[in-house]
Amino acid sequence: MAEAAEAAGRSPDSITLVAISKAHPAPAARQALTAGHRVFGENRVQEAEEKWPALKDEFADAELHLVGALQRNKVHRAVALCDVIQTVDRPKLARALADEISKSGRRPQCFIQVNTGEEPQKGGIPPEAADAFIAECQDILGPALRGLMCIPPLDQEPSLHFALLGEIAARNGLQELSMGMSGDFETAIRLGATHVRVGTGVFGERPPNTKER
Ligand SMILES: *Cc1c(COP(=O)(O)O)cnc(C)c1O
């Protein structure tokens, strides 16, 4: 990450590594915490609840990002546990989050997921609807709204998707860009990522038969 940042003329400090611990047991995350890492991501609320309350008790400054789809009936639980929700992608979810934020007094930061590849099986707002949805979320969520997130299609050149996400963020005045995973985080950093989400590159291959995807 530092090399990619330097090659792009960016400060390595301007990029956060979100270590994606999904499908790895709590001891793997604890090992990274003990080594000094603090920012993690999970893609399922239930799995996050199984691992993270105890880890957060041990490491009070750990920061947990939700990077998977969020159902409205889990908003209460997600807001209670997560510090950043990266997958806001529809008005009803944004409103449910805003309600829960005001009720709970917790203040998770929010990112909007953009489905840059317009893949039907993926979450995210389509690119052509992004400007209007961002404006709506700026209304609904206010300063909690920080940036955009995308997951490019597996079989396409990711740089096109990262560049598109950057353009949408820039023209809407959003600062943060969550993009880039184990295979393409250098490219994402070159194109302005402020958060890269790396699982395999940090923890190794995920154990098989997990419920992700
Ligand atoms: C699993 C996952 C990652 C990490 O993927 P790796 O290829 O293991 O780095 C990043 N983002 C999201 C949304 C994920 O679900």
JSON list of C-alpha atoms and ligand atoms in Angstrom, two decimals:
[
{"chain": "A", "resi": 1, "resn": "MET", "atom": "CA", "xyz": [0.00, 0.00, 0.00]},
{"chain": "A", "resi": 2, "resn": "ALA", "atom": "CA", "xyz": [2.80, 2.43, 0.91]},
{"chain": "A", "resi": 3, "resn": "GLU", "atom": "CA", "xyz": [4.58, 1.73, -2.37]},
{"chain": "A", "resi": 4, "resn": "ALA", "atom": "CA", "xyz": [1.40, 2.23, -4.37]},
{"chain": "A", "resi": 5, "resn": "ALA", "atom": "CA", "xyz": [0.71, 5.48, -2.52]},
{"chain": "A", "resi": 6, "resn": "GLU", "atom": "CA", "xyz": [4.21, 6.78, -3.14]},
{"chain": "A", "resi": 7, "resn": "ALA", "atom": "CA", "xyz": [4.06, 5.79, -6.82]},
{"chain": "A", "resi": 8, "resn": "ALA", "atom": "CA", "xyz": [0.84, 7.81, -7.06]},
{"chain": "A", "resi": 9, "resn": "GLY", "atom": "CA", "xyz": [2.34, 10.79, -5.25]},
{"chain": "A", "resi": 10, "resn": "ARG", "atom": "CA", "xyz": [0.00, 10.30, -2.31]},
{"chain": "A", "resi": 11, "resn": "SER", "atom": "CA", "xyz": [0.71, 10.10, 1.38]},
{"chain": "A", "resi": 12, "resn": "PRO", "atom": "CA", "xyz": [0.41, 6.52, 2.67]},
{"chain": "A", "resi": 13, "resn": "ASP", "atom": "CA", "xyz": [-1.40, 8.00, 5.69]},
{"chain": "A", "resi": 14, "resn": "SER", "atom": "CA", "xyz": [-4.26, 9.06, 3.43]},
{"chain": "A", "resi": 15, "resn": "ILE", "atom": "CA", "xyz": [-5.29, 5.44, 2.84]},
{"chain": "A", "resi": 16, "resn": "THR", "atom": "CA", "xyz": [-6.92, 3.16, 5.42]},
{"chain": "A", "resi": 17, "resn": "LEU", "atom": "CA", "xyz": [-6.55, -0.59, 5.27]},
{"chain": "A", "resi": 18, "resn": "VAL", "atom": "CA", "xyz": [-9.87, -2.21, 6.14]},
{"chain": "A", "resi": 19, "resn": "ALA", "atom": "CA", "xyz": [-8.84, -5.77, 7.00]},
{"chain": "A", "resi": 20, "resn": "ILE", "atom": "CA", "xyz": [-11.75, -7.99, 5.93]},
{"chain": "A", "resi": 21, "resn": "SER", "atom": "CA", "xyz": [-11.98, -10.71, 8.57]},
{"chain": "A", "resi": 22, "resn": "LYS", "atom": "CA", "xyz": [-15.15, -12.40, 7.28]},
{"chain": "A", "resi": 23, "resn": "ALA", "atom": "CA", "xyz": [-15.03, -16.20, 7.41]},
{"chain": "A", "resi": 24, "resn": "HIS", "atom": "CA", "xyz": [-11.96, -16.11, 9.64]},
{"chain": "A", "resi": 25, "resn": "PRO", "atom": "CA", "xyz": [-12.41, -16.94, 13.31]},
{"chain": "A", "resi": 26, "resn": "ALA", "atom": "CA", "xyz": [-12.00, -14.36, 16.06]},
{"chain": "A", "resi": 27, "resn": "PRO", "atom": "CA", "xyz": [-8.43, -15.41, 16.93]},
{"chain": "A", "resi": 28, "resn": "ALA", "atom": "CA", "xyz": [-7.27, -14.31, 13.46]},
{"chain": "A", "resi": 29, "resn": "ALA", "atom": "CA", "xyz": [-8.71, -10.86, 14.03]},
{"chain": "A", "resi": 30, "resn": "ARG", "atom": "CA", "xyz": [-7.31, -10.79, 17.57]},
{"chain": "A", "resi": 31, "resn": "GLN", "atom": "CA", "xyz": [-3.84, -11.52, 16.22]},
{"chain": "A", "resi": 32, "resn": "ALA", "atom": "CA", "xyz": [-4.07, -8.53, 13.88]},
{"chain": "A", "resi": 33, "resn": "LEU", "atom": "CA", "xyz": [-5.38, -6.38, 16.75]},
{"chain": "A", "resi": 34, "resn": "THR", "atom": "CA", "xyz": [-2.51, -7.47, 18.97]},
{"chain": "A", "resi": 35, "resn": "ALA", "atom": "CA", "xyz": [-0.11, -6.52, 16.18]},
{"chain": "A", "resi": 36, "resn": "GLY", "atom": "CA", "xyz": [-1.62, -3.03, 16.26]},
{"chain": "A", "resi": 37, "resn": "HIS", "atom": "CA", "xyz": [-4.15, -3.03, 13.44]},
{"chain": "A", "resi": 38, "resn": "ARG", "atom": "CA", "xyz": [-7.48, -1.40, 14.29]},
{"chain": "A", "resi": 39, "resn": "VAL", "atom": "CA", "xyz": [-9.76, -1.23, 11.23]},
{"chain": "A", "resi": 40, "resn": "PHE", "atom": "CA", "xyz": [-11.70, -4.32, 10.16]},
{"chain": "A", "resi": 41, "resn": "GLY", "atom": "CA", "xyz": [-14.61, -5.29, 7.95]},
{"chain": "A", "resi": 42, "resn": "GLU", "atom": "CA", "xyz": [-17.29, -7.97, 8.01]},
{"chain": "A", "resi": 43, "resn": "ASN", "atom": "CA", "xyz": [-19.92, -8.68, 5.39]},
{"chain": "A", "resi": 44, "resn": "ARG", "atom": "CA", "xyz": [-22.64, -10.23, 7.58]},
{"chain": "A", "resi": 45, "resn": "VAL", "atom": "CA", "xyz": [-24.23, -8.68, 10.66]},
{"chain": "A", "resi": 46, "resn": "GLN", "atom": "CA", "xyz": [-24.74, -12.05, 12.32]},
{"chain": "A", "resi": 47, "resn": "GLU", "atom": "CA", "xyz": [-21.11, -13.08, 11.93]},
{"chain": "A", "resi": 48, "resn": "ALA", "atom": "CA", "xyz": [-19.98, -9.67, 13.16]},
{"chain": "A", "resi": 49, "resn": "GLU", "atom": "CA", "xyz": [-22.13, -10.16, 16.27]},
{"chain": "A", "resi": 50, "resn": "GLU", "atom": "CA", "xyz": [-20.56, -13.54, 16.91]},
{"chain": "A", "resi": 51, "resn": "LYS", "atom": "CA", "xyz": [-17.02, -12.16, 16.86]},
{"chain": "A", "resi": 52, "resn": "TRP", "atom": "CA", "xyz": [-16.84, -8.46, 17.51]},
{"chain": "A", "resi": 53, "resn": "PRO", "atom": "CA", "xyz": [-18.50, -7.57, 20.83]},
{"chain": "A", "resi": 54, "resn": "ALA", "atom": "CA", "xyz": [-15.79, -9.52, 22.70]},
{"chain": "A", "resi": 55, "resn": "LEU", "atom": "CA", "xyz": [-12.99, -8.14, 20.50]},
{"chain": "A", "resi": 56, "resn": "LYS", "atom": "CA", "xyz": [-14.26, -4.60, 21.00]},
{"chain": "A", "resi": 57, "resn": "ASP", "atom": "CA", "xyz": [-14.29, -5.18, 24.75]},
{"chain": "A", "resi": 58, "resn": "GLU", "atom": "CA", "xyz": [-10.61, -6.10, 24.53]},
{"chain": "A", "resi": 59, "resn": "PHE", "atom": "CA", "xyz": [-9.67, -3.39, 22.03]},
{"chain": "A", "resi": 60, "resn": "ALA", "atom": "CA", "xyz": [-11.88, -0.39, 22.66]},
{"chain": "A", "resi": 61, "resn": "ASP", "atom": "CA", "xyz": [-10.54, 1.59, 19.69]},
{"chain": "A", "resi": 62, "resn": "ALA", "atom": "CA", "xyz": [-11.19, -1.14, 17.12]},
{"chain": "A", "resi": 63, "resn": "GLU", "atom": "CA", "xyz": [-13.27, 0.13, 14.21]},
{"chain": "A", "resi": 64, "resn": "LEU", "atom": "CA", "xyz": [-15.69, -2.19, 12.43]},
{"chain": "A", "resi": 65, "resn": "HIS", "atom": "CA", "xyz": [-16.99, -1.64, 8.90]},
{"chain": "A", "resi": 66, "resn": "LEU", "atom": "CA", "xyz": [-19.99, -3.45, 7.44]},
{"chain": "A", "resi": 67, "resn": "VAL", "atom": "CA", "xyz": [-19.15, -4.17, 3.79]},
{"chain": "A", "resi": 68, "resn": "GLY", "atom": "CA", "xyz": [-21.98, -6.59, 2.92]},
{"chain": "A", "resi": 69, "resn": "ALA", "atom": "CA", "xyz": [-25.64, -6.10, 2.07]},
{"chain": "A", "resi": 70, "resn": "LEU", "atom": "CA", "xyz": [-27.76, -4.73, 4.91]},
{"chain": "A", "resi": 71, "resn": "GLN", "atom": "CA", "xyz": [-31.43, -5.64, 5.35]},
{"chain": "A", "resi": 72, "resn": "ARG", "atom": "CA", "xyz": [-33.65, -3.10, 7.02]},
{"chain": "A", "resi": 73, "resn": "ASN", "atom": "CA", "xyz": [-34.62, -5.54, 9.78]},
{"chain": "A", "resi": 74, "resn": "LYS", "atom": "CA", "xyz": [-30.94, -5.68, 10.82]},
{"chain": "A", "resi": 75, "resn": "VAL", "atom": "CA", "xyz": [-30.33, -1.93, 10.90]},
{"chain": "A", "resi": 76, "resn": "HIS", "atom": "CA", "xyz": [-30.73, -1.78, 14.67]},
{"chain": "A", "resi": 77, "resn": "ARG", "atom": "CA", "xyz": [-28.11, -4.48, 15.20]},
{"chain": "A", "resi": 78, "resn": "ALA", "atom": "CA", "xyz": [-25.75, -3.07, 12.57]},
{"chain": "A", "resi": 79, "resn": "VAL", "atom": "CA", "xyz": [-25.82, 0.43, 14.06]},
{"chain": "A", "resi": 80, "resn": "ALA", "atom": "CA", "xyz": [-25.28, -0.97, 17.55]},
{"chain": "A", "resi": 81, "resn": "LEU", "atom": "CA", "xyz": [-22.07, -2.73, 16.52]},
{"chain": "A", "resi": 82, "resn": "CYS", "atom": "CA", "xyz": [-20.61, -1.12, 13.39]},
{"chain": "A", "resi": 83, "resn": "ASP", "atom": "CA", "xyz": [-18.68, 2.14, 13.15]},
{"chain": "A", "resi": 84, "resn": "VAL", "atom": "CA", "xyz": [-18.96, 2.45, 9.38]},
{"chain": "A", "resi": 85, "resn": "ILE", "atom": "CA", "xyz": [-21.72, 1.15, 7.09]},
{"chain": "A", "resi": 86, "resn": "GLN", "atom": "CA", "xyz": [-20.37, 0.95, 3.55]},
{"chain": "A", "resi": 87, "resn": "THR", "atom": "CA", "xyz": [-23.41, -0.45, 1.77]},
{"chain": "A", "resi": 88, "resn": "VAL", "atom": "CA", "xyz": [-26.17, 2.16, 1.82]},
{"chain": "A", "resi": 89, "resn": "ASP", "atom": "CA", "xyz": [-27.91, 1.64, -1.51]},
{"chain": "A", "resi": 90, "resn": "ARG", "atom": "CA", "xyz": [-31.61, 2.55, -1.31]},
{"chain": "A", "resi": 91, "resn": "PRO", "atom": "CA", "xyz": [-33.73, 5.32, 0.20]},
{"chain": "A", "resi": 92, "resn": "LYS", "atom": "CA", "xyz": [-35.62, 3.09, 2.63]},
{"chain": "A", "resi": 93, "resn": "LEU", "atom": "CA", "xyz": [-32.34, 1.83, 4.06]},
{"chain": "A", "resi": 94, "resn": "ALA", "atom": "CA", "xyz": [-30.94, 5.36, 4.34]},
{"chain": "A", "resi": 95, "resn": "ARG", "atom": "CA", "xyz": [-34.07, 6.46, 6.22]},
{"chain": "A", "resi": 96, "resn": "ALA", "atom": "CA", "xyz": [-33.97, 3.43, 8.51]},
{"chain": "A", "resi": 97, "resn": "LEU", "atom": "CA", "xyz": [-30.32, 4.21, 9.29]},
{"chain": "A", "resi": 98, "resn": "ALA", "atom": "CA", "xyz": [-31.08, 7.86, 10.00]},
{"chain": "A", "resi": 99, "resn": "ASP", "atom": "CA", "xyz": [-33.94, 6.85, 12.34]},
{"chain": "A", "resi": 100, "resn": "GLU", "atom": "CA", "xyz": [-31.76, 4.35, 14.16]},
{"chain": "A", "resi": 101, "resn": "ILE", "atom": "CA", "xyz": [-28.90, 6.87, 14.45]},
{"chain": "A", "resi": 102, "resn": "SER", "atom": "CA", "xyz": [-31.15, 9.42, 16.09]},
{"chain": "A", "resi": 103, "resn": "LYS", "atom": "CA", "xyz": [-32.77, 6.83, 18.38]},
{"chain": "A", "resi": 104, "resn": "SER", "atom": "CA", "xyz": [-29.55, 5.12, 19.44]},
{"chain": "A", "resi": 105, "resn": "GLY", "atom": "CA", "xyz": [-27.27, 8.12, 19.71]},
{"chain": "A", "resi": 106, "resn": "ARG", "atom": "CA", "xyz": [-24.64, 6.10, 17.85]},
{"chain": "A", "resi": 107, "resn": "ARG", "atom": "CA", "xyz": [-23.00, 7.79, 14.89]},
{"chain": "A", "resi": 108, "resn": "PRO", "atom": "CA", "xyz": [-21.76, 5.31, 12.30]},
{"chain": "A", "resi": 109, "resn": "GLN", "atom": "CA", "xyz": [-20.31, 6.87, 9.18]},
{"chain": "A", "resi": 110, "resn": "CYS", "atom": "CA", "xyz": [-22.06, 5.88, 5.96]},
{"chain": "A", "resi": 111, "resn": "PHE", "atom": "CA", "xyz": [-20.84, 5.12, 2.46]},
{"chain": "A", "resi": 112, "resn": "ILE", "atom": "CA", "xyz": [-23.10, 4.65, -0.55]},
{"chain": "A", "resi": 113, "resn": "GLN", "atom": "CA", "xyz": [-22.48, 1.51, -2.58]},
{"chain": "A", "resi": 114, "resn": "VAL", "atom": "CA", "xyz": [-22.54, 2.13, -6.33]},
{"chain": "A", "resi": 115, "resn": "ASN", "atom": "CA", "xyz": [-23.11, -0.87, -8.60]},
{"chain": "A", "resi": 116, "resn": "THR", "atom": "CA", "xyz": [-20.65, 0.43, -11.20]},
{"chain": "A", "resi": 117, "resn": "GLY", "atom": "CA", "xyz": [-20.92, -2.75, -13.28]},
{"chain": "A", "resi": 118, "resn": "GLU", "atom": "CA", "xyz": [-24.74, -2.75, -13.10]},
{"chain": "A", "resi": 119, "resn": "GLU", "atom": "CA", "xyz": [-24.71, -6.41, -12.11]},
{"chain": "A", "resi": 120, "resn": "PRO", "atom": "CA", "xyz": [-28.19, -7.64, -11.11]},
{"chain": "A", "resi": 121, "resn": "GLN", "atom": "CA", "xyz": [-26.86, -9.94, -8.36]},
{"chain": "A", "resi": 122, "resn": "LYS", "atom": "CA", "xyz": [-24.91, -7.15, -6.67]},
{"chain": "A", "resi": 123, "resn": "GLY", "atom": "CA", "xyz": [-26.09, -4.47, -4.30]},
{"chain": "A", "resi": 124, "resn": "GLY", "atom": "CA", "xyz": [-25.57, -0.80, -4.97]},
{"chain": "A", "resi": 125, "resn": "ILE", "atom": "CA", "xyz": [-27.28, 2.06, -6.71]},
{"chain": "A", "resi": 126, "resn": "PRO", "atom": "CA", "xyz": [-26.82, 2.10, -10.53]},
{"chain": "A", "resi": 127, "resn": "PRO", "atom": "CA", "xyz": [-24.40, 4.82, -11.70]},
{"chain": "A", "resi": 128, "resn": "GLU", "atom": "CA", "xyz": [-27.11, 6.77, -13.56]},
{"chain": "A", "resi": 129, "resn": "ALA", "atom": "CA", "xyz": [-29.16, 7.01, -10.35]},
{"chain": "A", "resi": 130, "resn": "ALA", "atom": "CA", "xyz": [-26.21, 7.86, -8.12]},
{"chain": "A", "resi": 131, "resn": "ASP", "atom": "CA", "xyz": [-26.31, 11.68, -8.22]},
{"chain": "A", "resi": 132, "resn": "ALA", "atom": "CA", "xyz": [-29.98, 11.83, -7.20]},
{"chain": "A", "resi": 133, "resn": "PHE", "atom": "CA", "xyz": [-29.52, 9.18, -4.52]},
{"chain": "A", "resi": 134, "resn": "ILE", "atom": "CA", "xyz": [-26.46, 10.93, -3.10]},
{"chain": "A", "resi": 135, "resn": "ALA", "atom": "CA", "xyz": [-28.41, 14.19, -2.86]},
{"chain": "A", "resi": 136, "resn": "GLU", "atom": "CA", "xyz": [-31.23, 12.34, -1.11]},
{"chain": "A", "resi": 137, "resn": "CYS", "atom": "CA", "xyz": [-28.80, 10.72, 1.34]},
{"chain": "A", "resi": 138, "resn": "GLN", "atom": "CA", "xyz": [-27.11, 14.06, 2.01]},
{"chain": "A", "resi": 139, "resn": "ASP", "atom": "CA", "xyz": [-30.56, 15.22, 3.12]},
{"chain": "A", "resi": 140, "resn": "ILE", "atom": "CA", "xyz": [-31.44, 12.10, 5.08]},
{"chain": "A", "resi": 141, "resn": "LEU", "atom": "CA", "xyz": [-28.08, 11.32, 6.67]},
{"chain": "A", "resi": 142, "resn": "GLY", "atom": "CA", "xyz": [-26.37, 14.70, 6.72]},
{"chain": "A", "resi": 143, "resn": "PRO", "atom": "CA", "xyz": [-22.70, 14.69, 7.72]},
{"chain": "A", "resi": 144, "resn": "ALA", "atom": "CA", "xyz": [-22.80, 10.94, 8.46]},
{"chain": "A", "resi": 145, "resn": "LEU", "atom": "CA", "xyz": [-22.53, 10.44, 4.69]},
{"chain": "A", "resi": 146, "resn": "ARG", "atom": "CA", "xyz": [-18.82, 10.26, 3.88]},
{"chain": "A", "resi": 147, "resn": "GLY", "atom": "CA", "xyz": [-18.20, 8.61, 0.57]},
{"chain": "A", "resi": 148, "resn": "LEU", "atom": "CA", "xyz": [-18.77, 5.90, -1.98]},
{"chain": "A", "resi": 149, "resn": "MET", "atom": "CA", "xyz": [-17.93, 2.22, -2.27]},
{"chain": "A", "resi": 150, "resn": "CYS", "atom": "CA", "xyz": [-17.85, -0.19, -5.22]},
{"chain": "A", "resi": 151, "resn": "ILE", "atom": "CA", "xyz": [-17.09, -3.81, -6.02]},
{"chain": "A", "resi": 152, "resn": "PRO", "atom": "CA", "xyz": [-16.15, -4.08, -9.73]},
{"chain": "A", "resi": 153, "resn": "PRO", "atom": "CA", "xyz": [-17.28, -7.09, -11.79]},
{"chain": "A", "resi": 154, "resn": "LEU", "atom": "CA", "xyz": [-14.77, -9.94, -11.51]},
{"chain": "A", "resi": 155, "resn": "ASP", "atom": "CA", "xyz": [-14.18, -10.16, -15.25]},
{"chain": "A", "resi": 156, "resn": "GLN", "atom": "CA", "xyz": [-13.63, -6.50, -16.02]},
{"chain": "A", "resi": 157, "resn": "GLU", "atom": "CA", "xyz": [-10.75, -4.06, -15.80]},
{"chain": "A", "resi": 158, "resn": "PRO", "atom": "CA", "xyz": [-11.22, -2.56, -12.32]},
{"chain": "A", "resi": 159, "resn": "SER", "atom": "CA", "xyz": [-9.61, 0.78, -13.17]},
{"chain": "A", "resi": 160, "resn": "LEU", "atom": "CA", "xyz": [-12.63, 1.81, -15.25]},
{"chain": "A", "resi": 161, "resn": "HIS", "atom": "CA", "xyz": [-14.87, 1.21, -12.25]},
{"chain": "A", "resi": 162, "resn": "PHE", "atom": "CA", "xyz": [-12.56, 2.95, -9.80]},
{"chain": "A", "resi": 163, "resn": "ALA", "atom": "CA", "xyz": [-12.30, 5.98, -12.10]},
{"chain": "A", "resi": 164, "resn": "LEU", "atom": "CA", "xyz": [-16.09, 6.11, -12.47]},
{"chain": "A", "resi": 165, "resn": "LEU", "atom": "CA", "xyz": [-16.56, 5.95, -8.69]},
{"chain": "A", "resi": 166, "resn": "GLY", "atom": "CA", "xyz": [-14.02, 8.75, -8.25]},
{"chain": "A", "resi": 167, "resn": "GLU", "atom": "CA", "xyz": [-15.83, 10.94, -10.79]},
{"chain": "A", "resi": 168, "resn": "ILE", "atom": "CA", "xyz": [-19.20, 10.43, -9.10]},
{"chain": "A", "resi": 169, "resn": "ALA", "atom": "CA", "xyz": [-17.70, 11.27, -5.70]},
{"chain": "A", "resi": 170, "resn": "ALA", "atom": "CA", "xyz": [-15.88, 14.37, -6.98]},
{"chain": "A", "resi": 171, "resn": "ARG", "atom": "CA", "xyz": [-18.90, 15.89, -8.68]},
{"chain": "A", "resi": 172, "resn": "ASN", "atom": "CA", "xyz": [-20.97, 15.33, -5.52]},
{"chain": "A", "resi": 173, "resn": "GLY", "atom": "CA", "xyz": [-18.44, 16.69, -3.07]},
{"chain": "A", "resi": 174, "resn": "LEU", "atom": "CA", "xyz": [-17.78, 13.37, -1.30]},
{"chain": "A", "resi": 175, "resn": "GLN", "atom": "CA", "xyz": [-14.28, 12.79, 0.06]},
{"chain": "A", "resi": 176, "resn": "GLU", "atom": "CA", "xyz": [-13.97, 9.09, 0.80]},
{"chain": "A", "resi": 177, "resn": "LEU", "atom": "CA", "xyz": [-13.62, 6.24, -1.70]},
{"chain": "A", "resi": 178, "resn": "SER", "atom": "CA", "xyz": [-13.77, 2.61, -0.57]},
{"chain": "A", "resi": 179, "resn": "MET", "atom": "CA", "xyz": [-12.42, 0.57, -3.46]},
{"chain": "A", "resi": 180, "resn": "GLY", "atom": "CA", "xyz": [-9.79, -2.07, -4.12]},
{"chain": "A", "resi": 181, "resn": "MET", "atom": "CA", "xyz": [-9.43, -5.57, -2.70]},
{"chain": "A", "resi": 182, "resn": "SER", "atom": "CA", "xyz": [-6.54, -8.07, -2.53]},
{"chain": "A", "resi": 183, "resn": "GLY", "atom": "CA", "xyz": [-6.14, -8.30, -6.31]},
{"chain": "A", "resi": 184, "resn": "ASP", "atom": "CA", "xyz": [-6.45, -4.66, -7.25]},
{"chain": "A", "resi": 185, "resn": "PHE", "atom": "CA", "xyz": [-5.74, -2.39, -4.27]},
{"chain": "A", "resi": 186, "resn": "GLU", "atom": "CA", "xyz": [-2.69, -0.82, -5.95]},
{"chain": "A", "resi": 187, "resn": "THR", "atom": "CA", "xyz": [-4.84, 0.24, -8.90]},
{"chain": "A", "resi": 188, "resn": "ALA", "atom": "CA", "xyz": [-7.47, 1.59, -6.51]},
{"chain": "A", "resi": 189, "resn": "ILE", "atom": "CA", "xyz": [-4.84, 3.61, -4.65]},
{"chain": "A", "resi": 190, "resn": "ARG", "atom": "CA", "xyz": [-3.58, 5.05, -7.93]},
{"chain": "A", "resi": 191, "resn": "LEU", "atom": "CA", "xyz": [-7.16, 6.15, -8.67]},
{"chain": "A", "resi": 192, "resn": "GLY", "atom": "CA", "xyz": [-7.77, 7.78, -5.31]},
{"chain": "A", "resi": 193, "resn": "ALA", "atom": "CA", "xyz": [-8.97, 5.10, -2.87]},
{"chain": "A", "resi": 194, "resn": "THR", "atom": "CA", "xyz": [-9.07, 6.32, 0.73]},
{"chain": "A", "resi": 195, "resn": "HIS", "atom": "CA", "xyz": [-10.10, 2.86, 1.99]},
{"chain": "A", "resi": 196, "resn": "VAL", "atom": "CA", "xyz": [-8.99, -0.47, 0.55]},
{"chain": "A", "resi": 197, "resn": "ARG", "atom": "CA", "xyz": [-10.80, -3.62, 1.69]},
{"chain": "A", "resi": 198, "resn": "VAL", "atom": "CA", "xyz": [-8.33, -6.48, 1.82]},
{"chain": "A", "resi": 199, "resn": "GLY", "atom": "CA", "xyz": [-9.22, -9.93, 3.15]},
{"chain": "A", "resi": 200, "resn": "THR", "atom": "CA", "xyz": [-7.09, -12.62, 1.54]},
{"chain": "A", "resi": 201, "resn": "GLY", "atom": "CA", "xyz": [-4.02, -10.40, 1.40]},
{"chain": "A", "resi": 202, "resn": "VAL", "atom": "CA", "xyz": [-4.14, -9.95, 5.18]},
{"chain": "A", "resi": 203, "resn": "PHE", "atom": "CA", "xyz": [-5.53, -13.23, 6.53]},
{"chain": "A", "resi": 204, "resn": "GLY", "atom": "CA", "xyz": [-4.81, -15.71, 3.72]},
{"chain": "A", "resi": 205, "resn": "GLU", "atom": "CA", "xyz": [-7.39, -17.75, 1.84]},
{"chain": "A", "resi": 206, "resn": "ARG", "atom": "CA", "xyz": [-10.79, -17.94, 3.48]},
{"chain": "A", "resi": 207, "resn": "PRO", "atom": "CA", "xyz": [-11.80, -21.37, 4.77]},
{"chain": "A", "resi": 208, "resn": "PRO", "atom": "CA", "xyz": [-14.16, -23.14, 2.30]},
{"chain": "A", "resi": 209, "resn": "ASN", "atom": "CA", "xyz": [-17.92, -23.63, 2.86]},
{"chain": "A", "resi": 210, "resn": "THR", "atom": "CA", "xyz": [-18.51, -20.25, 4.33]},
{"chain": "A", "resi": 211, "resn": "LYS", "atom": "CA", "xyz": [-21.79, -18.52, 3.70]},
{"chain": "A", "resi": 212, "resn": "GLU", "atom": "CA", "xyz": [-20.36, -15.46, 1.98]},
{"chain": "A", "resi": 213, "resn": "ARG", "atom": "CA", "xyz": [-21.88, -14.91, -1.47]},
{"chain": "B", "resi": 1, "resn": "LIG", "atom": "C1", "xyz": [-14.61, -10.33, 0.91]},
{"chain": "B", "resi": 1, "resn": "LIG", "atom": "C2", "xyz": [-14.65, -8.91, 0.54]},
{"chain": "B", "resi": 1, "resn": "LIG", "atom": "C3", "xyz": [-13.46, -8.17, 0.36]},
{"chain": "B", "resi": 1, "resn": "LIG", "atom": "C4", "xyz": [-12.08, -8.77, 0.48]},
{"chain": "B", "resi": 1, "resn": "LIG", "atom": "O1", "xyz": [-11.79, -9.59, -0.61]},
{"chain": "B", "resi": 1, "resn": "LIG", "atom": "P1", "xyz": [-10.32, -10.18, -0.82]},
{"chain": "B", "resi": 1, "resn": "LIG", "atom": "O2", "xyz": [-10.27, -10.49, -2.25]},
{"chain": "B", "resi": 1, "resn": "LIG", "atom": "O3", "xyz": [-10.21, -11.39, 0.06]},
{"chain": "B", "resi": 1, "resn": "LIG", "atom": "O4", "xyz": [-9.34, -9.12, -0.43]},
{"chain": "B", "resi": 1, "resn": "LIG", "atom": "C5", "xyz": [-13.59, -6.83, 0.05]},
{"chain": "B", "resi": 1, "resn": "LIG", "atom": "N1", "xyz": [-14.80, -6.23, -0.06]},
{"chain": "B", "resi": 1, "resn": "LIG", "atom": "C6", "xyz": [-15.95, -6.90, 0.13]},
{"chain": "B", "resi": 1, "resn": "LIG", "atom": "C7", "xyz": [-17.24, -6.18, -0.01]},
{"chain": "B", "resi": 1, "resn": "LIG", "atom": "C8", "xyz": [-15.92, -8.25, 0.43]},
{"chain": "B", "resi": 1, "resn": "LIG", "atom": "O5", "xyz": [-17.07, -8.92, 0.58]}
]
